[in-house]
Amino acid sequence: MSCSRREFLKNTMAGAVAAAMPACSVILLAPGEAKAMTDGSKLRWAFLVDTEKCVGCGLCVDACKTENEIPYDAPVSRTWVERYVITKDGETHIDSPKAGRDGFTTGEIRGEEIDPEDIDKAFFVPKLCNQCDNPPCVQVCPVGATYQTDDGVVLVDRKWCIGCGYCVMACPYGVRFFHPIHKTAEKCNFCYHRITDGKQAACVQACPFEARKMGNLRDPEDPVTKVISNERVQVLKDEYGTKPHVFYLGLDEKVR
Amino acid sequence: MKKHVLRPLWVAIFLVGSILIARVFLVPDDFGVHGDSFTYNFYRLSNVQEWKDFPAKYTSEKRCRRCHDENAGLLRESKHAKLRCQNCHGPGAGHPKEIERLSINTTRDHCLRCHQRLAYPSSQRADLPGIDGAKHKKKKECRKCHNPHHPDLEDM
């Protein structure tokens, strides 16, 4: 194979341009994305959970199931409450019977009686969909049946979902499940029908202790936004890079 | 070209063509990228409206006060002031028009959600007035002695 100098230079140039193309297109996209992050939308929903206030009554789970037509006795729920009991020997006992729907009416955890004397600390942690900015569940959907709305909520299209279950596997928070009746992927959507109609989400309204709140991150005057930006809040599994939008006050290091 | 080469080629072209034509009919017009990101905003636009139209079951608590002023007034002046009517009476949308009367949860378990004593340090559960449901006046419904709308012990 022969190659003149002219041809060699031509090919090298063409190769360099071709190699630079994909990098160019990525860089060209970025300002658009950045704009969307800052002023593209006037609304970005966020959730604030105050674990210090939660008493584990489970009224939020009860209200959520009723509001969102999740079969009451099926072992699935869009939101749930976990109980953490950390004993003096360093063990962490976690349970969430019936997703916490009926509250916690016994000191027994998974059939184990724990002596109150042995408890170092104990508390309740409500969990729900984090409505991530980088939702892995959306990324893996092969048919475009789950997506992010412009106000940051991830929804599932029940007519479009084929029930493959990739999203259920992809969610690092385990919030997705199959709806026992519709047989499609199901998850918390911040009660999208309520919040877009000026109502509070069912769990937020049901909580007598104000352990659950919602607000608009794009509104600096929003009381929830003020807490999130001025106080020490945490998110779950930050290291996954999903940018979750459920913020926790008073979260313990043991909470996973 | 030879026939045995052309024939499978026609079949392939026909198959691809019919799939493309079927796609035009099967994929709704509003399916596509609605936003900045192909990864996250690829969907059927009308589904957003479908979710917005989902029926709400819980209604504003202010409504209850208009007709059940007595219960609401009693509750507001009590230690249960924080509690919501629909915590104990279930969802109130459509009441009283379609649903004539709401349910009343009178079970012991319902009160024990908050009042079963769990001595949990670092949780506000420990600050609620607690009893042991297995011992405190067993078998009798709580409302027989405590007024759920006004449980204050000093007014008992």
PDB file of C-alpha atoms in Angstrom, chain B:
ATOM      1  CA  MET B   1     -28.684  -9.727 -10.502  1.00  0.00           C
ATOM      2  CA  LYS B   2     -29.763 -13.296  -9.885  1.00  0.00           C
ATOM      3  CA  LYS B   3     -33.328 -14.072  -8.804  1.00  0.00           C
ATOM      4  CA  HIS B   4     -32.276 -15.809  -5.604  1.00  0.00           C
ATOM      5  CA  VAL B   5     -30.577 -12.618  -4.502  1.00  0.00           C
ATOM      6  CA  LEU B   6     -33.414 -10.276  -5.459  1.00  0.00           C
ATOM      7  CA  ARG B   7     -36.246 -12.258  -3.860  1.00  0.00           C
ATOM      8  CA  PRO B   8     -35.084 -12.020  -0.226  1.00  0.00           C
ATOM      9  CA  LEU B   9     -34.169  -8.406  -0.913  1.00  0.00           C
ATOM     10  CA  TRP B  10     -37.782  -7.618  -1.918  1.00  0.00           C
ATOM     11  CA  VAL B  11     -39.050  -9.432   1.177  1.00  0.00           C
ATOM     12  CA  ALA B  12     -36.720  -7.403   3.385  1.00  0.00           C
ATOM     13  CA  ILE B  13     -37.734  -4.122   1.723  1.00  0.00           C
ATOM     14  CA  PHE B  14     -41.412  -5.026   2.080  1.00  0.00           C
ATOM     15  CA  LEU B  15     -41.011  -5.874   5.776  1.00  0.00           C
ATOM     16  CA  VAL B  16     -39.133  -2.686   6.606  1.00  0.00           C
ATOM     17  CA  GLY B  17     -41.654  -0.657   4.592  1.00  0.00           C
ATOM     18  CA  SER B  18     -44.680  -2.146   6.324  1.00  0.00           C
ATOM     19  CA  ILE B  19     -43.139  -1.580   9.758  1.00  0.00           C
ATOM     20  CA  LEU B  20     -42.504   2.059   8.860  1.00  0.00           C
ATOM     21  CA  ILE B  21     -46.098   2.460   7.637  1.00  0.00           C
ATOM     22  CA  ALA B  22     -47.513   0.722  10.744  1.00  0.00           C
ATOM     23  CA  ARG B  23     -45.386   3.052  12.875  1.00  0.00           C
ATOM     24  CA  VAL B  24     -47.068   6.102  11.380  1.00  0.00           C
ATOM     25  CA  PHE B  25     -50.443   4.804  12.586  1.00  0.00           C
ATOM     26  CA  LEU B  26     -49.348   3.347  15.925  1.00  0.00           C
ATOM     27  CA  VAL B  27     -47.187   6.163  17.302  1.00  0.00           C
ATOM     28  CA  PRO B  28     -49.335   9.099  18.426  1.00  0.00           C
ATOM     29  CA  ASP B  29     -48.608  12.556  17.027  1.00  0.00           C
ATOM     30  CA  ASP B  30     -47.605  13.946  20.400  1.00  0.00           C
ATOM     31  CA  PHE B  31     -44.980  11.299  21.049  1.00  0.00           C
ATOM     32  CA  GLY B  32     -41.462  12.700  20.907  1.00  0.00           C
ATOM     33  CA  VAL B  33     -38.922  14.853  22.675  1.00  0.00           C
ATOM     34  CA  HIS B  34     -40.637  17.596  24.701  1.00  0.00           C
ATOM     35  CA  GLY B  35     -37.794  19.411  26.413  1.00  0.00           C
ATOM     36  CA  ASP B  36     -34.046  19.668  26.293  1.00  0.00           C
ATOM     37  CA  SER B  37     -33.076  16.106  26.893  1.00  0.00           C
ATOM     38  CA  PHE B  38     -33.636  13.150  24.619  1.00  0.00           C
ATOM     39  CA  THR B  39     -32.856  10.904  27.588  1.00  0.00           C
ATOM     40  CA  TYR B  40     -35.389  12.314  30.035  1.00  0.00           C
ATOM     41  CA  ASN B  41     -38.013  14.144  27.943  1.00  0.00           C
ATOM     42  CA  PHE B  42     -38.946  11.506  25.355  1.00  0.00           C
ATOM     43  CA  TYR B  43     -42.632  10.786  25.911  1.00  0.00           C
ATOM     44  CA  ARG B  44     -46.289  11.106  24.960  1.00  0.00           C
ATOM     45  CA  LEU B  45     -47.250  14.691  25.808  1.00  0.00           C
ATOM     46  CA  SER B  46     -50.953  14.043  26.477  1.00  0.00           C
ATOM     47  CA  ASN B  47     -50.024  11.722  29.347  1.00  0.00           C
ATOM     48  CA  VAL B  48     -49.199  14.774  31.475  1.00  0.00           C
ATOM     49  CA  GLN B  49     -52.812  15.941  31.149  1.00  0.00           C
ATOM     50  CA  GLU B  50     -54.053  12.418  31.866  1.00  0.00           C
ATOM     51  CA  TRP B  51     -52.236  12.501  35.209  1.00  0.00           C
ATOM     52  CA  LYS B  52     -53.534  15.995  35.967  1.00  0.00           C
ATOM     53  CA  ASP B  53     -57.069  14.678  35.450  1.00  0.00           C
ATOM     54  CA  PHE B  54     -56.636  11.889  37.999  1.00  0.00           C
ATOM     55  CA  PRO B  55     -59.464  12.277  40.542  1.00  0.00           C
ATOM     56  CA  ALA B  56     -58.534  13.678  43.962  1.00  0.00           C
ATOM     57  CA  LYS B  57     -60.083  11.935  46.970  1.00  0.00           C
ATOM     58  CA  TYR B  58     -59.006  14.156  49.850  1.00  0.00           C
ATOM     59  CA  THR B  59     -60.587  17.563  50.044  1.00  0.00           C
ATOM     60  CA  SER B  60     -59.838  20.795  51.857  1.00  0.00           C
ATOM     61  CA  GLU B  61     -60.246  20.559  55.631  1.00  0.00           C
ATOM     62  CA  LYS B  62     -61.730  24.066  55.619  1.00  0.00           C
ATOM     63  CA  ARG B  63     -64.818  22.641  53.929  1.00  0.00           C
ATOM     64  CA  CYS B  64     -65.621  20.395  56.899  1.00  0.00           C
ATOM     65  CA  ARG B  65     -65.794  23.396  59.215  1.00  0.00           C
ATOM     66  CA  ARG B  66     -68.605  25.022  57.213  1.00  0.00           C
ATOM     67  CA  CYS B  67     -71.089  22.289  58.100  1.00  0.00           C
ATOM     68  CA  HIS B  68     -69.606  20.526  61.126  1.00  0.00           C
ATOM     69  CA  ASP B  69     -68.814  23.652  63.033  1.00  0.00           C
ATOM     70  CA  GLU B  70     -69.414  22.001  66.394  1.00  0.00           C
ATOM     71  CA  ASN B  71     -66.914  19.171  65.882  1.00  0.00           C
ATOM     72  CA  ALA B  72     -64.405  21.468  64.251  1.00  0.00           C
ATOM     73  CA  GLY B  73     -64.651  24.072  67.019  1.00  0.00           C
ATOM     74  CA  LEU B  74     -64.268  21.435  69.698  1.00  0.00           C
ATOM     75  CA  LEU B  75     -61.242  19.930  67.975  1.00  0.00           C
ATOM     76  CA  ARG B  76     -59.556  23.266  67.400  1.00  0.00           C
ATOM     77  CA  GLU B  77     -59.660  24.104  71.120  1.00  0.00           C
ATOM     78  CA  SER B  78     -58.291  20.709  72.152  1.00  0.00           C
ATOM     79  CA  LYS B  79     -54.974  18.929  72.372  1.00  0.00           C
ATOM     80  CA  HIS B  80     -55.914  17.219  69.112  1.00  0.00           C
ATOM     81  CA  ALA B  81     -55.949  20.557  67.255  1.00  0.00           C
ATOM     82  CA  LYS B  82     -53.147  19.380  64.971  1.00  0.00           C
ATOM     83  CA  LEU B  83     -55.139  16.411  63.739  1.00  0.00           C
ATOM     84  CA  ARG B  84     -57.077  16.556  60.486  1.00  0.00           C
ATOM     85  CA  CYS B  85     -60.687  15.481  60.140  1.00  0.00           C
ATOM     86  CA  GLN B  86     -59.781  13.190  57.278  1.00  0.00           C
ATOM     87  CA  ASN B  87     -57.198  11.386  59.435  1.00  0.00           C
ATOM     88  CA  CYS B  88     -60.070   9.673  61.191  1.00  0.00           C
ATOM     89  CA  HIS B  89     -62.951  10.028  58.723  1.00  0.00           C
ATOM     90  CA  GLY B  90     -61.301   9.087  55.444  1.00  0.00           C
ATOM     91  CA  PRO B  91     -61.339  11.006  52.174  1.00  0.00           C
ATOM     92  CA  GLY B  92     -64.061  13.650  51.999  1.00  0.00           C
ATOM     93  CA  ALA B  93     -64.306  14.532  48.277  1.00  0.00           C
ATOM     94  CA  GLY B  94     -67.868  14.160  47.070  1.00  0.00           C
ATOM     95  CA  HIS B  95     -69.261  14.388  50.607  1.00  0.00           C
ATOM     96  CA  PRO B  96     -72.058  15.134  51.337  1.00  0.00           C
ATOM     97  CA  LYS B  97     -73.356  15.284  47.726  1.00  0.00           C
ATOM     98  CA  GLU B  98     -72.444  11.831  46.406  1.00  0.00           C
ATOM     99  CA  ILE B  99     -71.259  10.234  49.642  1.00  0.00           C
ATOM    100  CA  GLU B 100     -73.963  10.974  52.184  1.00  0.00           C
ATOM    101  CA  ARG B 101     -71.922  10.274  55.309  1.00  0.00           C
ATOM    102  CA  LEU B 102     -68.257   9.666  55.873  1.00  0.00           C
ATOM    103  CA  SER B 103     -66.838   6.675  57.679  1.00  0.00           C
ATOM    104  CA  ILE B 104     -65.830   6.896  61.330  1.00  0.00           C
ATOM    105  CA  ASN B 105     -62.748   4.965  62.326  1.00  0.00           C
ATOM    106  CA  THR B 106     -63.489   3.932  65.892  1.00  0.00           C
ATOM    107  CA  THR B 107     -60.938   1.142  66.237  1.00  0.00           C
ATOM    108  CA  ARG B 108     -58.464   1.090  69.098  1.00  0.00           C
ATOM    109  CA  ASP B 109     -55.673   0.476  66.595  1.00  0.00           C
ATOM    110  CA  HIS B 110     -56.355   3.810  64.966  1.00  0.00           C
ATOM    111  CA  CYS B 111     -55.709   5.741  68.170  1.00  0.00           C
ATOM    112  CA  LEU B 112     -52.782   3.496  69.029  1.00  0.00           C
ATOM    113  CA  ARG B 113     -50.919   4.613  65.892  1.00  0.00           C
ATOM    114  CA  CYS B 114     -49.939   7.632  67.904  1.00  0.00           C
ATOM    115  CA  HIS B 115     -50.644   6.591  71.495  1.00  0.00           C
ATOM    116  CA  GLN B 116     -49.011   3.171  71.823  1.00  0.00           C
ATOM    117  CA  ARG B 117     -46.096   3.987  74.091  1.00  0.00           C
ATOM    118  CA  LEU B 118     -42.759   3.522  72.366  1.00  0.00           C
ATOM    119  CA  ALA B 119     -39.966   4.881  74.521  1.00  0.00           C
ATOM    120  CA  TYR B 120     -37.790   5.964  71.625  1.00  0.00           C
ATOM    121  CA  PRO B 121     -35.112   8.459  72.508  1.00  0.00           C
ATOM    122  CA  SER B 122     -34.444  11.020  69.740  1.00  0.00           C
ATOM    123  CA  SER B 123     -37.960  10.599  68.360  1.00  0.00           C
ATOM    124  CA  GLN B 124     -40.942  12.813  69.098  1.00  0.00           C
ATOM    125  CA  ARG B 125     -42.974   9.662  69.420  1.00  0.00           C
ATOM    126  CA  ALA B 126     -41.687   9.475  72.996  1.00  0.00           C
ATOM    127  CA  ASP B 127     -43.225  12.916  73.707  1.00  0.00           C
ATOM    128  CA  LEU B 128     -46.789  11.893  72.808  1.00  0.00           C
ATOM    129  CA  PRO B 129     -48.979  10.826  75.738  1.00  0.00           C
ATOM    130  CA  GLY B 130     -48.464   7.078  75.580  1.00  0.00           C
ATOM    131  CA  ILE B 131     -50.312   4.069  76.921  1.00  0.00           C
ATOM    132  CA  ASP B 132     -49.854   0.346  76.534  1.00  0.00           C
ATOM    133  CA  GLY B 133     -52.687  -0.718  74.246  1.00  0.00           C
ATOM    134  CA  ALA B 134     -52.549  -4.270  75.554  1.00  0.00           C
ATOM    135  CA  LYS B 135     -53.229  -3.120  79.132  1.00  0.00           C
ATOM    136  CA  HIS B 136     -55.076   0.256  79.071  1.00  0.00           C
ATOM    137  CA  LYS B 137     -58.840  -0.526  79.496  1.00  0.00           C
ATOM    138  CA  LYS B 138     -58.627  -3.485  77.156  1.00  0.00           C
ATOM    139  CA  LYS B 139     -61.386  -4.441  74.701  1.00  0.00           C
ATOM    140  CA  LYS B 140     -63.287  -1.143  75.020  1.00  0.00           C
ATOM    141  CA  GLU B 141     -63.193   1.372  72.173  1.00  0.00           C
ATOM    142  CA  CYS B 142     -61.302   4.490  73.167  1.00  0.00           C
ATOM    143  CA  ARG B 143     -64.212   6.813  72.286  1.00  0.00           C
ATOM    144  CA  LYS B 144     -66.295   5.261  75.095  1.00  0.00           C
ATOM    145  CA  CYS B 145     -64.197   7.254  77.540  1.00  0.00           C
ATOM    146  CA  HIS B 146     -62.218   9.813  75.489  1.00  0.00           C
ATOM    147  CA  ASN B 147     -63.817  12.310  73.150  1.00  0.00           C
ATOM    148  CA  PRO B 148     -61.759  12.038  69.961  1.00  0.00           C
ATOM    149  CA  HIS B 149     -62.591  15.656  69.136  1.00  0.00           C
ATOM    150  CA  HIS B 150     -61.601  16.813  72.590  1.00  0.00           C
ATOM    151  CA  PRO B 151     -59.433  14.299  74.424  1.00  0.00           C
ATOM    152  CA  ASP B 152     -58.048  16.686  77.049  1.00  0.00           C
ATOM    153  CA  LEU B 153     -57.871  14.784  80.306  1.00  0.00           C
ATOM    154  CA  GLU B 154     -58.729  17.827  82.439  1.00  0.00           C
ATOM    155  CA  ASP B 155     -62.094  18.131  80.635  1.00  0.00           C
ATOM    156  CA  MET B 156     -62.913  14.454  80.898  1.00  0.00           C
TER     157      MET B 156
END
